[in-house]
Structure formats: structure tokens, C-alpha cells
């Protein structure tokens, strides 16, 4: 096994262990006897909360981006259950992640609290509508993961607001580009902001798009 593959597998196994032993039990407890369900995420896409390999390429790419030593500060729009945030934190011991979530699910804050027990001040959750919260953020970031609402009008605001917070060479991950409307919207802003291809080797997948913002 190549060293890169070994590193990826090690991180993913550690990530799965925390999800399966810490996060999923809390999620199940908070949604039992309710009409709630675990919203779509990077771990699985079925109600049974059992790991699916269909997102393995996305998992690898998030690790590869977050592990870049130039990445110090990360913004994630759409925390949900925190699975993507957890994966990034495990990938790089030197990153700090600011998360924004509207908090419509009862498991969001409990999952955040568990992850915070592991990573302390390396993670911070801002609760509220991303179109309202993100414009108030004063910091700038080296990596921004846009995984919020799928409505094109909201996604558009998330993209535009994210660009304002980009450091030079900021990595932008646009999730769910397998959805036609989001992909069309994202392609428009790739052209508008002259976003460039990420200059490192990633795994091919149409389920998200990874670009880089270079200031001119």
C-alpha cells in the first residue's frame, strides 16, 4: 500500500470510529420517537446510519485539502452532524474550523459538543442563517467548504459571501455539484471569479468541486 493511501485510510478509520462510537449514538438518542432523520452527509446516505463507500472519493479529497500545511483557518457553511468538520480536524492538527449552521436538527449542537471535547478551541460553531451570519464574520480563511442550503438563491449568497472571506490561494470546496442547479450556479462563479483548478492531485468525483481563489 502506498504511503498516501495508508495515511488516508488511517484518518478515515479514526474518523469512522468516532462517528460510530460517539456521534451516531447521540444522533439516534436525539431523534428517537420523532419525525427527524439524519440529513445527508459524507458518511452515509441511508436512514440506517451504516457506513457507505459511495462517498469515499469525497472523503479522500477533504483529507487531502485539509492536510495541506498551508491550511490554517477553515470555514464550513453547513455543519449538520459535523462529520465533514471532524474529518478535516483529524486530517491536520494545526487547523482551526469555524462552522455555520442554522440548527434545525436536534442533533446538531450535541454533535458539536462531542467534537469540541476532542478538539477544544480548534472548532467553533456559529448558529444562524448562513446568509445573515457569514457576512458578519471578520476573519479570513485558507479553506472554505460550502455545504449549506441547496436552494440556488441561498447557495449563491453563500458563494459570494465566501469569496469575500478568502485569503490568497484559498481552497473552495463546493459540495453537491451532482445537483444540476448547484453545478450550473457554481460554474457561473468559477468563471466570474476566475477560480482555478486546485494544483494538487485529487480523486475524481462529480459529487463536489474543488477550486482555488487566486487574488489578482
mmCIF file of N, CA and C in Angstrom, residues 27-144:
data_model
loop_
_atom_site.group_PDB
_atom_site.id
_atom_site.type_symbol
_atom_site.label_atom_id
_atom_site.label_comp_id
_atom_site.label_asym_id
_atom_site.label_seq_id
_atom_site.Cartn_x
_atom_site.Cartn_y
_atom_site.Cartn_z
ATOM 1 N N UNK A 27 -26.954 10.926 18.014
ATOM 2 C CA UNK A 27 -27.943 11.252 16.980
ATOM 3 C C UNK A 27 -29.185 10.387 17.140
ATOM 4 N N UNK A 28 -28.979 9.094 17.319
ATOM 5 C CA UNK A 28 -30.119 8.179 17.484
ATOM 6 C C UNK A 28 -30.948 8.548 18.706
ATOM 7 N N UNK A 29 -30.288 8.920 19.777
ATOM 8 C CA UNK A 29 -30.999 9.274 21.005
ATOM 9 C C UNK A 29 -31.822 10.540 20.821
ATOM 10 N N UNK A 30 -31.282 11.516 20.109
ATOM 11 C CA UNK A 30 -31.983 12.795 19.961
ATOM 12 C C UNK A 30 -33.151 12.720 18.982
ATOM 13 N N UNK A 31 -33.122 11.767 18.069
ATOM 14 C CA UNK A 31 -34.201 11.717 17.072
ATOM 15 C C UNK A 31 -35.194 10.585 17.314
ATOM 16 N N UNK A 32 -34.953 9.743 18.336
ATOM 17 C CA UNK A 32 -35.886 8.646 18.581
ATOM 18 C C UNK A 32 -37.251 9.210 18.982
ATOM 19 N N UNK A 33 -38.283 8.542 18.522
ATOM 20 C CA UNK A 33 -39.667 8.945 18.794
ATOM 21 C C UNK A 33 -40.007 10.316 18.214
ATOM 22 N N UNK A 34 -39.295 10.698 17.159
ATOM 23 C CA UNK A 34 -39.606 11.942 16.451
ATOM 24 C C UNK A 34 -39.688 11.642 14.955
ATOM 25 N N UNK A 35 -40.051 12.645 14.192
ATOM 26 C CA UNK A 35 -40.079 12.511 12.733
ATOM 27 C C UNK A 35 -38.753 12.927 12.111
ATOM 28 N N UNK A 36 -37.758 13.210 12.934
ATOM 29 C CA UNK A 36 -36.450 13.640 12.446
ATOM 30 C C UNK A 36 -35.673 12.476 11.834
ATOM 31 N N UNK A 37 -34.702 12.828 10.994
ATOM 32 C CA UNK A 37 -33.789 11.851 10.417
ATOM 33 C C UNK A 37 -32.421 12.517 10.289
ATOM 34 N N UNK A 38 -31.402 11.685 10.086
ATOM 35 C CA UNK A 38 -30.066 12.233 9.867
ATOM 36 C C UNK A 38 -29.982 12.747 8.439
ATOM 37 N N UNK A 39 -29.790 14.044 8.301
ATOM 38 C CA UNK A 39 -29.713 14.658 6.974
ATOM 39 C C UNK A 39 -28.495 14.134 6.214
ATOM 40 N N UNK A 40 -28.561 14.226 4.889
ATOM 41 C CA UNK A 40 -27.481 13.770 4.030
ATOM 42 C C UNK A 40 -26.122 14.233 4.503
ATOM 43 N N UNK A 41 -25.149 13.365 4.392
ATOM 44 C CA UNK A 41 -23.826 13.653 4.935
ATOM 45 C C UNK A 41 -22.771 12.864 4.173
ATOM 46 N N UNK A 42 -21.524 12.991 4.578
ATOM 47 C CA UNK A 42 -20.407 12.384 3.863
ATOM 48 C C UNK A 42 -20.099 10.966 4.352
ATOM 49 N N UNK A 43 -20.852 10.507 5.340
ATOM 50 C CA UNK A 43 -20.639 9.172 5.918
ATOM 51 C C UNK A 43 -21.564 8.132 5.293
ATOM 52 N N UNK A 44 -22.822 8.495 5.151
ATOM 53 C CA UNK A 44 -23.770 7.562 4.531
ATOM 54 C C UNK A 44 -24.954 8.331 3.955
ATOM 55 N N UNK A 45 -25.770 7.637 3.182
ATOM 56 C CA UNK A 45 -26.916 8.307 2.567
ATOM 57 C C UNK A 45 -28.198 7.503 2.746
ATOM 58 N N UNK A 46 -28.243 6.643 3.748
ATOM 59 C CA UNK A 46 -29.438 5.867 4.049
ATOM 60 C C UNK A 46 -29.830 6.099 5.506
ATOM 61 N N UNK A 47 -31.114 5.888 5.851
ATOM 62 C CA UNK A 47 -31.555 6.119 7.232
ATOM 63 C C UNK A 47 -30.931 5.177 8.257
ATOM 64 N N UNK A 48 -30.312 4.081 7.810
ATOM 65 C CA UNK A 48 -29.779 3.105 8.762
ATOM 66 C C UNK A 48 -28.495 3.570 9.453
ATOM 67 N N UNK A 49 -27.900 4.662 8.990
ATOM 68 C CA UNK A 49 -26.671 5.224 9.571
ATOM 69 C C UNK A 49 -25.500 4.239 9.527
ATOM 70 N N UNK A 50 -25.493 3.377 8.551
ATOM 71 C CA UNK A 50 -24.384 2.442 8.345
ATOM 72 C C UNK A 50 -23.474 3.007 7.259
ATOM 73 N N UNK A 51 -22.184 2.900 7.457
ATOM 74 C CA UNK A 51 -21.207 3.489 6.538
ATOM 75 C C UNK A 51 -21.388 2.975 5.111
ATOM 76 N N UNK A 52 -21.341 3.914 4.168
ATOM 77 C CA UNK A 52 -21.423 3.589 2.750
ATOM 78 C C UNK A 52 -20.151 4.076 2.062
ATOM 79 N N UNK A 53 -19.636 3.308 1.125
ATOM 80 C CA UNK A 53 -18.400 3.675 0.441
ATOM 81 C C UNK A 53 -18.617 4.608 -0.746
ATOM 82 N N UNK A 54 -19.868 4.991 -0.987
ATOM 83 C CA UNK A 54 -20.160 5.845 -2.130
ATOM 84 C C UNK A 54 -19.544 7.230 -2.051
ATOM 85 N N UNK A 55 -19.188 7.661 -0.836
ATOM 86 C CA UNK A 55 -18.587 8.981 -0.658
ATOM 87 C C UNK A 55 -17.099 8.899 -0.358
ATOM 88 N N UNK A 56 -16.492 7.767 -0.635
ATOM 89 C CA UNK A 56 -15.075 7.578 -0.302
ATOM 90 C C UNK A 56 -14.188 8.591 -1.031
ATOM 91 N N UNK A 57 -14.514 8.884 -2.290
ATOM 92 C CA UNK A 57 -13.718 9.860 -3.047
ATOM 93 C C UNK A 57 -13.800 11.244 -2.404
ATOM 94 N N UNK A 58 -15.004 11.642 -1.977
ATOM 95 C CA UNK A 58 -15.157 12.937 -1.314
ATOM 96 C C UNK A 58 -14.373 12.976 -0.008
ATOM 97 N N UNK A 59 -14.427 11.880 0.728
ATOM 98 C CA UNK A 59 -13.689 11.813 1.995
ATOM 99 C C UNK A 59 -12.192 11.989 1.755
ATOM 100 N N UNK A 60 -11.669 11.306 0.752
ATOM 101 C CA UNK A 60 -10.244 11.422 0.440
ATOM 102 C C UNK A 60 -9.871 12.854 0.061
ATOM 103 N N UNK A 61 -10.696 13.487 -0.753
ATOM 104 C CA UNK A 61 -10.386 14.851 -1.193
ATOM 105 C C UNK A 61 -10.406 15.853 -0.042
ATOM 106 N N UNK A 62 -11.353 15.692 0.860
ATOM 107 C CA UNK A 62 -11.406 16.596 2.008
ATOM 108 C C UNK A 62 -10.163 16.431 2.870
ATOM 109 N N UNK A 63 -9.728 15.194 3.063
ATOM 110 C CA UNK A 63 -8.491 14.950 3.812
ATOM 111 C C UNK A 63 -7.310 15.603 3.109
ATOM 112 N N UNK A 64 -7.204 15.383 1.806
ATOM 113 C CA UNK A 64 -6.065 15.906 1.053
ATOM 114 C C UNK A 64 -6.021 17.431 1.075
ATOM 115 N N UNK A 65 -7.177 18.060 1.000
ATOM 116 C CA UNK A 65 -7.212 19.528 1.052
ATOM 117 C C UNK A 65 -6.885 20.040 2.451
ATOM 118 N N UNK A 66 -7.517 19.464 3.452
ATOM 119 C CA UNK A 66 -7.319 19.939 4.825
ATOM 120 C C UNK A 66 -5.907 19.679 5.325
ATOM 121 N N UNK A 67 -5.276 18.615 4.834
ATOM 122 C CA UNK A 67 -3.936 18.243 5.296
ATOM 123 C C UNK A 67 -2.837 19.127 4.722
ATOM 124 N N UNK A 68 -3.170 19.928 3.731
ATOM 125 C CA UNK A 68 -2.192 20.848 3.153
ATOM 126 C C UNK A 68 -1.612 21.739 4.260
ATOM 127 N N UNK A 69 -0.296 21.777 4.430
ATOM 128 C CA UNK A 69 0.290 22.567 5.528
ATOM 129 C C UNK A 69 0.031 24.062 5.425
ATOM 130 N N UNK A 70 -0.389 24.532 4.259
ATOM 131 C CA UNK A 70 -0.716 25.952 4.107
ATOM 132 C C UNK A 70 -2.096 26.297 4.667
ATOM 133 N N UNK A 71 -2.874 25.272 4.991
ATOM 134 C CA UNK A 71 -4.221 25.488 5.512
ATOM 135 C C UNK A 71 -4.157 25.638 7.026
ATOM 136 N N UNK A 72 -4.587 26.791 7.506
ATOM 137 C CA UNK A 72 -4.613 27.054 8.952
ATOM 138 C C UNK A 72 -6.028 27.340 9.456
ATOM 139 N N UNK A 73 -6.782 28.103 8.669
ATOM 140 C CA UNK A 73 -8.123 28.502 9.100
ATOM 141 C C UNK A 73 -9.150 28.049 8.063
ATOM 142 N N UNK A 74 -10.198 27.397 8.565
ATOM 143 C CA UNK A 74 -11.217 26.796 7.704
ATOM 144 C C UNK A 74 -12.587 27.345 8.086
ATOM 145 N N UNK A 75 -13.405 27.597 7.074
ATOM 146 C CA UNK A 75 -14.813 27.941 7.280
ATOM 147 C C UNK A 75 -15.661 26.850 6.655
ATOM 148 N N UNK A 76 -16.621 26.342 7.420
ATOM 149 C CA UNK A 76 -17.568 25.376 6.857
ATOM 150 C C UNK A 76 -18.979 25.924 7.002
ATOM 151 N N UNK A 77 -19.650 26.081 5.874
ATOM 152 C CA UNK A 77 -21.044 26.523 5.860
ATOM 153 C C UNK A 77 -21.914 25.278 5.750
ATOM 154 N N UNK A 78 -22.612 24.951 6.829
ATOM 155 C CA UNK A 78 -23.414 23.742 6.895
ATOM 156 C C UNK A 78 -22.726 22.674 7.729
ATOM 157 N N UNK A 79 -22.881 22.754 9.040
ATOM 158 C CA UNK A 79 -22.236 21.812 9.964
ATOM 159 C C UNK A 79 -23.014 20.505 10.052
ATOM 160 N N UNK A 80 -24.339 20.594 10.159
ATOM 161 C CA UNK A 80 -25.228 19.437 10.274
ATOM 162 C C UNK A 80 -24.828 18.568 11.464
ATOM 163 N N UNK A 81 -24.280 17.378 11.209
ATOM 164 C CA UNK A 81 -23.847 16.481 12.285
ATOM 165 C C UNK A 81 -22.349 16.564 12.539
ATOM 166 N N UNK A 82 -21.655 17.379 11.758
ATOM 167 C CA UNK A 82 -20.236 17.609 11.994
ATOM 168 C C UNK A 82 -19.291 16.591 11.397
ATOM 169 N N UNK A 83 -19.788 15.715 10.530
ATOM 170 C CA UNK A 83 -18.929 14.646 10.007
ATOM 171 C C UNK A 83 -17.789 15.197 9.149
ATOM 172 N N UNK A 84 -18.090 16.176 8.297
ATOM 173 C CA UNK A 84 -17.035 16.763 7.456
ATOM 174 C C UNK A 84 -16.043 17.556 8.300
ATOM 175 N N UNK A 85 -16.562 18.298 9.259
ATOM 176 C CA UNK A 85 -15.687 19.057 10.157
ATOM 177 C C UNK A 85 -14.740 18.134 10.902
ATOM 178 N N UNK A 86 -15.277 17.052 11.430
ATOM 179 C CA UNK A 86 -14.462 16.068 12.149
ATOM 180 C C UNK A 86 -13.363 15.522 11.254
ATOM 181 N N UNK A 87 -13.692 15.226 10.016
ATOM 182 C CA UNK A 87 -12.706 14.680 9.087
ATOM 183 C C UNK A 87 -11.569 15.677 8.852
ATOM 184 N N UNK A 88 -11.897 16.945 8.709
ATOM 185 C CA UNK A 88 -10.855 17.955 8.498
ATOM 186 C C UNK A 88 -9.973 18.116 9.733
ATOM 187 N N UNK A 89 -10.579 18.128 10.895
ATOM 188 C CA UNK A 89 -9.813 18.286 12.129
ATOM 189 C C UNK A 89 -8.857 17.123 12.356
ATOM 190 N N UNK A 90 -9.280 15.928 11.996
ATOM 191 C CA UNK A 90 -8.411 14.758 12.125
ATOM 192 C C UNK A 90 -7.288 14.763 11.093
ATOM 193 N N UNK A 91 -7.490 15.482 10.003
ATOM 194 C CA UNK A 91 -6.525 15.477 8.900
ATOM 195 C C UNK A 91 -5.342 16.397 9.131
ATOM 196 N N UNK A 92 -5.522 17.385 9.994
ATOM 197 C CA UNK A 92 -4.477 18.397 10.179
ATOM 198 C C UNK A 92 -4.533 18.930 11.611
ATOM 199 N N UNK A 93 -3.514 18.670 12.420
ATOM 200 C CA UNK A 93 -3.538 19.106 13.823
ATOM 201 C C UNK A 93 -3.376 20.607 14.006
ATOM 202 N N UNK A 94 -3.148 21.329 12.918
ATOM 203 C CA UNK A 94 -2.868 22.763 13.015
ATOM 204 C C UNK A 94 -3.992 23.649 12.501
ATOM 205 N N UNK A 95 -5.125 23.060 12.109
ATOM 206 C CA UNK A 95 -6.209 23.877 11.570
ATOM 207 C C UNK A 95 -7.235 24.226 12.646
ATOM 208 N N UNK A 96 -7.879 25.368 12.412
ATOM 209 C CA UNK A 96 -8.988 25.826 13.246
ATOM 210 C C UNK A 96 -10.201 25.976 12.331
ATOM 211 N N UNK A 97 -11.343 25.433 12.756
ATOM 212 C CA UNK A 97 -12.526 25.406 11.904
ATOM 213 C C UNK A 97 -13.649 26.233 12.524
ATOM 214 N N UNK A 98 -14.143 27.190 11.752
ATOM 215 C CA UNK A 98 -15.340 27.943 12.113
ATOM 216 C C UNK A 98 -16.500 27.375 11.316
ATOM 217 N N UNK A 99 -17.562 26.972 12.008
ATOM 218 C CA UNK A 99 -18.713 26.348 11.351
ATOM 219 C C UNK A 99 -19.936 27.249 11.489
ATOM 220 N N UNK A 100 -20.761 27.244 10.457
ATOM 221 C CA UNK A 100 -22.021 27.982 10.483
ATOM 222 C C UNK A 100 -23.145 26.997 10.199
ATOM 223 N N UNK A 101 -24.177 27.016 11.034
ATOM 224 C CA UNK A 101 -25.308 26.110 10.811
ATOM 225 C C UNK A 101 -26.583 26.747 11.341
ATOM 226 N N UNK A 102 -27.679 26.509 10.630
ATOM 227 C CA UNK A 102 -28.960 27.096 11.010
ATOM 228 C C UNK A 102 -29.595 26.373 12.189
ATOM 229 N N UNK A 103 -29.085 25.177 12.519
ATOM 230 C CA UNK A 103 -29.500 24.437 13.717
ATOM 231 C C UNK A 103 -30.982 24.056 13.693
ATOM 232 N N UNK A 104 -31.401 23.410 12.612
ATOM 233 C CA UNK A 104 -32.790 22.954 12.543
ATOM 234 C C UNK A 104 -32.948 21.510 13.011
ATOM 235 N N UNK A 105 -31.841 20.820 13.252
ATOM 236 C CA UNK A 105 -31.909 19.431 13.706
ATOM 237 C C UNK A 105 -31.507 19.338 15.174
ATOM 238 N N UNK A 106 -32.180 18.490 15.957
ATOM 239 C CA UNK A 106 -31.880 18.412 17.394
ATOM 240 C C UNK A 106 -30.524 17.810 17.716
ATOM 241 N N UNK A 107 -29.903 17.158 16.732
ATOM 242 C CA UNK A 107 -28.614 16.516 16.996
ATOM 243 C C UNK A 107 -27.417 17.433 16.719
ATOM 244 N N UNK A 108 -27.638 18.582 16.094
ATOM 245 C CA UNK A 108 -26.512 19.422 15.666
ATOM 246 C C UNK A 108 -25.647 19.886 16.837
ATOM 247 N N UNK A 109 -26.233 20.512 17.818
ATOM 248 C CA UNK A 109 -25.451 21.018 18.957
ATOM 249 C C UNK A 109 -24.853 19.883 19.786
ATOM 250 N N UNK A 110 -25.597 18.797 20.072
ATOM 251 C CA UNK A 110 -24.963 17.682 20.780
ATOM 252 C C UNK A 110 -23.751 17.111 20.041
ATOM 253 N N UNK A 111 -23.820 17.007 18.719
ATOM 254 C CA UNK A 111 -22.669 16.523 17.947
ATOM 255 C C UNK A 111 -21.505 17.510 18.035
ATOM 256 N N UNK A 112 -21.827 18.787 17.948
ATOM 257 C CA UNK A 112 -20.779 19.807 18.090
ATOM 258 C C UNK A 112 -20.092 19.700 19.445
ATOM 259 N N UNK A 113 -20.876 19.517 20.499
ATOM 260 C CA UNK A 113 -20.303 19.432 21.843
ATOM 261 C C UNK A 113 -19.359 18.244 21.983
ATOM 262 N N UNK A 114 -19.703 17.129 21.355
ATOM 263 C CA UNK A 114 -18.826 15.955 21.408
ATOM 264 C C UNK A 114 -17.520 16.231 20.672
ATOM 265 N N UNK A 115 -17.620 16.785 19.468
ATOM 266 C CA UNK A 115 -16.408 17.078 18.694
ATOM 267 C C UNK A 115 -15.541 18.093 19.433
ATOM 268 N N UNK A 116 -16.172 19.048 20.083
ATOM 269 C CA UNK A 116 -15.418 20.063 20.822
ATOM 270 C C UNK A 116 -14.668 19.444 22.004
ATOM 271 N N UNK A 117 -15.202 18.377 22.576
ATOM 272 C CA UNK A 117 -14.488 17.687 23.652
ATOM 273 C C UNK A 117 -13.143 17.151 23.164
ATOM 274 N N UNK A 118 -13.088 16.765 21.899
ATOM 275 C CA UNK A 118 -11.849 16.241 21.317
ATOM 276 C C UNK A 118 -10.890 17.359 20.901
ATOM 277 N N UNK A 119 -11.438 18.453 20.380
ATOM 278 C CA UNK A 119 -10.599 19.445 19.698
ATOM 279 C C UNK A 119 -10.602 20.836 20.333
ATOM 280 N N UNK A 120 -11.365 21.039 21.370
ATOM 281 C CA UNK A 120 -11.320 22.298 22.109
ATOM 282 C C UNK A 120 -11.549 23.523 21.247
ATOM 283 N N UNK A 121 -10.665 24.510 21.387
ATOM 284 C CA UNK A 121 -10.863 25.777 20.677
ATOM 285 C C UNK A 121 -10.517 25.708 19.199
ATOM 286 N N UNK A 122 -10.181 24.526 18.705
ATOM 287 C CA UNK A 122 -9.941 24.384 17.265
ATOM 288 C C UNK A 122 -11.246 24.332 16.480
ATOM 289 N N UNK A 123 -12.372 24.291 17.167
ATOM 290 C CA UNK A 123 -13.660 24.294 16.481
ATOM 291 C C UNK A 123 -14.588 25.288 17.161
ATOM 292 N N UNK A 124 -15.348 26.018 16.340
ATOM 293 C CA UNK A 124 -16.307 26.990 16.860
ATOM 294 C C UNK A 124 -17.540 26.968 15.972
ATOM 295 N N UNK A 125 -18.709 26.927 16.585
ATOM 296 C CA UNK A 125 -19.967 26.869 15.843
ATOM 297 C C UNK A 125 -20.733 28.172 16.007
ATOM 298 N N UNK A 126 -21.081 28.788 14.867
ATOM 299 C CA UNK A 126 -21.930 29.974 14.841
ATOM 300 C C UNK A 126 -23.307 29.540 14.368
ATOM 301 N N UNK A 127 -24.322 29.759 15.189
ATOM 302 C CA UNK A 127 -25.667 29.300 14.867
ATOM 303 C C UNK A 127 -26.469 30.427 14.227
ATOM 304 N N UNK A 128 -27.095 30.104 13.091
ATOM 305 C CA UNK A 128 -27.938 31.072 12.414
ATOM 306 C C UNK A 128 -27.953 30.840 10.915
ATOM 307 N N UNK A 129 -28.780 31.591 10.237
ATOM 308 C CA UNK A 129 -28.889 31.558 8.777
ATOM 309 C C UNK A 129 -27.553 32.004 8.173
ATOM 310 N N UNK A 130 -26.991 31.180 7.307
ATOM 311 C CA UNK A 130 -25.674 31.498 6.741
ATOM 312 C C UNK A 130 -25.669 32.816 5.979
ATOM 313 N N UNK A 131 -26.797 33.164 5.352
ATOM 314 C CA UNK A 131 -26.838 34.408 4.588
ATOM 315 C C UNK A 131 -26.792 35.634 5.498
ATOM 316 N N UNK A 132 -27.081 35.427 6.774
ATOM 317 C CA UNK A 132 -27.016 36.502 7.765
ATOM 318 C C UNK A 132 -25.709 36.442 8.551
ATOM 319 N N UNK A 133 -25.301 35.235 8.940
ATOM 320 C CA UNK A 133 -24.138 35.067 9.817
ATOM 321 C C UNK A 133 -22.823 35.297 9.076
ATOM 322 N N UNK A 134 -22.674 34.698 7.900
ATOM 323 C CA UNK A 134 -21.382 34.759 7.205
ATOM 324 C C UNK A 134 -20.942 36.198 6.919
ATOM 325 N N UNK A 135 -21.836 37.107 6.504
ATOM 326 C CA UNK A 135 -21.388 38.489 6.272
ATOM 327 C C UNK A 135 -20.874 39.198 7.525
ATOM 328 N N UNK A 136 -21.175 38.670 8.712
ATOM 329 C CA UNK A 136 -20.702 39.308 9.947
ATOM 330 C C UNK A 136 -19.320 38.807 10.362
ATOM 331 N N UNK A 137 -18.818 37.772 9.717
ATOM 332 C CA UNK A 137 -17.521 37.200 10.083
ATOM 333 C C UNK A 137 -16.404 38.141 9.641
ATOM 334 N N UNK A 138 -15.503 38.437 10.547
ATOM 335 C CA UNK A 138 -14.413 39.372 10.263
ATOM 336 C C UNK A 138 -13.127 38.666 9.845
ATOM 337 N N UNK A 139 -13.026 37.385 10.120
ATOM 338 C CA UNK A 139 -11.805 36.643 9.825
ATOM 339 C C UNK A 139 -11.732 36.296 8.339
ATOM 340 N N UNK A 140 -10.582 35.819 7.897
ATOM 341 C CA UNK A 140 -10.419 35.301 6.537
ATOM 342 C C UNK A 140 -9.880 33.880 6.628
ATOM 343 N N UNK A 141 -9.993 33.125 5.519
ATOM 344 C CA UNK A 141 -9.780 31.686 5.601
ATOM 345 C C UNK A 141 -8.931 31.155 4.450
ATOM 346 N N UNK A 142 -8.322 30.006 4.728
ATOM 347 C CA UNK A 142 -7.485 29.319 3.740
ATOM 348 C C UNK A 142 -8.240 28.213 3.016
ATOM 349 N N UNK A 143 -9.335 27.767 3.615
ATOM 350 C CA UNK A 143 -10.181 26.738 3.005
ATOM 351 C C UNK A 143 -11.615 27.020 3.412
ATOM 352 N N UNK A 144 -12.516 26.990 2.448
ATOM 353 C CA UNK A 144 -13.940 27.190 2.727
ATOM 354 C C UNK A 144 -14.727 26.052 2.090
#
